[in-house]
Amino acid sequence: MQPLIEHEGVVIPLNRANIDTDMLLPKQYLKSLESFGFGDFLFDDERYLDPGEIDTPIESRRRNPACILNSSPYDQGSVVLAQANFGCGSSREHAVWALRDFGVRVVVAPSFGDIFRNNCFNNGVLPLQLEQAQIDALFAVVESQPGIRAKVSVSERMLWLGDRQIAFELEEGRRQRLLQGLDEIGETLAFAERIKAYENMRKAEEPWLFRE
């Protein structure tokens, strides 16, 4: 997993609440056994005028000019600004994979679906939660300055947008995993030698537990 220490990118404003995981990535793309390659299918139902499947060539599908992700500079955006309950719905991790593969590293919203939030941390995407008043103020800036860039520092727990500087809360354990590029499995494997030493000690002290 790619570490997330500091990130700067164009803000993609999605000024609506309850964007669920099926909107982020429709169910037909869950057939893939891979964990990469979903960027072209992010907001699939909104980005394309033609239906698609995992093996439908993207070049054969007409893009919807009304979708923000199809217009510059948002097609290169990497910071999503949204409203409450972002990532609600099913537990599909594919939704986060689609955001990540599109290039999104930070999602800013007043609240998130719980499982979606955990999936973000496990895939190097920061779900940055702020108060509603702060979100509304950020939308006012972004919508008055299309294409504005935001900067986020995980190490300093700070967001910069225009002339605004906002400190945010982030649990230390999650912060360290983002900084080091570790998911929960990677964090566990960092203690592999200690785990192995403990198992060897158990085998020496209580060998009957390990008899086949």
Steps between C-alpha positions, in 0.01 A plus 500: 500500500633843407575718806295817542708768670398814315277545198397790279244479221201650320180490707203316350182651655212255540247710687254229597446261788463121514729410211498123543743232393279388211523853355877491544529160331196308369454134585597358159862594562522288815556197275868585461738308728765770467534790744622750240371644174168652609574869439313510168186373673479754784147651493442279197126561468561876492815511287371302203191515283533131411484210747817304558651187646849424632610386152325774296763715323487851647567647155168360378296686762380860463595729786236713668604867462288590803713288735763702685757221470492537122602866500838663553658549750279268706592200287841535664365579847623314806319663796125438526282743696157356581210516741381271779498121504749457216562132423181369659335184372670167441840402641666457158867590522492544122349846554820619665709324234314701234573829678863405554549384141345823368767683700306611809711502816276710728122517550371788714148471643306554825440126542571164335358151486685309774621209287589731212708711739695195618552387141644842416766474769589149383558625145696819555208741461437755776132545599531847651203582722417863579209686659208588274570874531857444383380290205253770396773763518730286286225452239457877482871536417514209253186599312621861466844388379457201265813289478644621831753267660506379860799383699475243777772401745445175685816555704379842621126417496435814297293601194568809290249633247527853366558723803352243737710282728312230691639261759330160508491204736650166401559203728872447550492132400330578171727798442808282538365236262435764234845653549666159471276363225372212711161334511396289801672191360817694425501640852470147642782371279728769644491290819569171320824429685344566841202281411731221386706528820183478709379190314840333548484576871150348520619188320789464747288557812179323393595254225182294547299785347679455171482123458324383188 
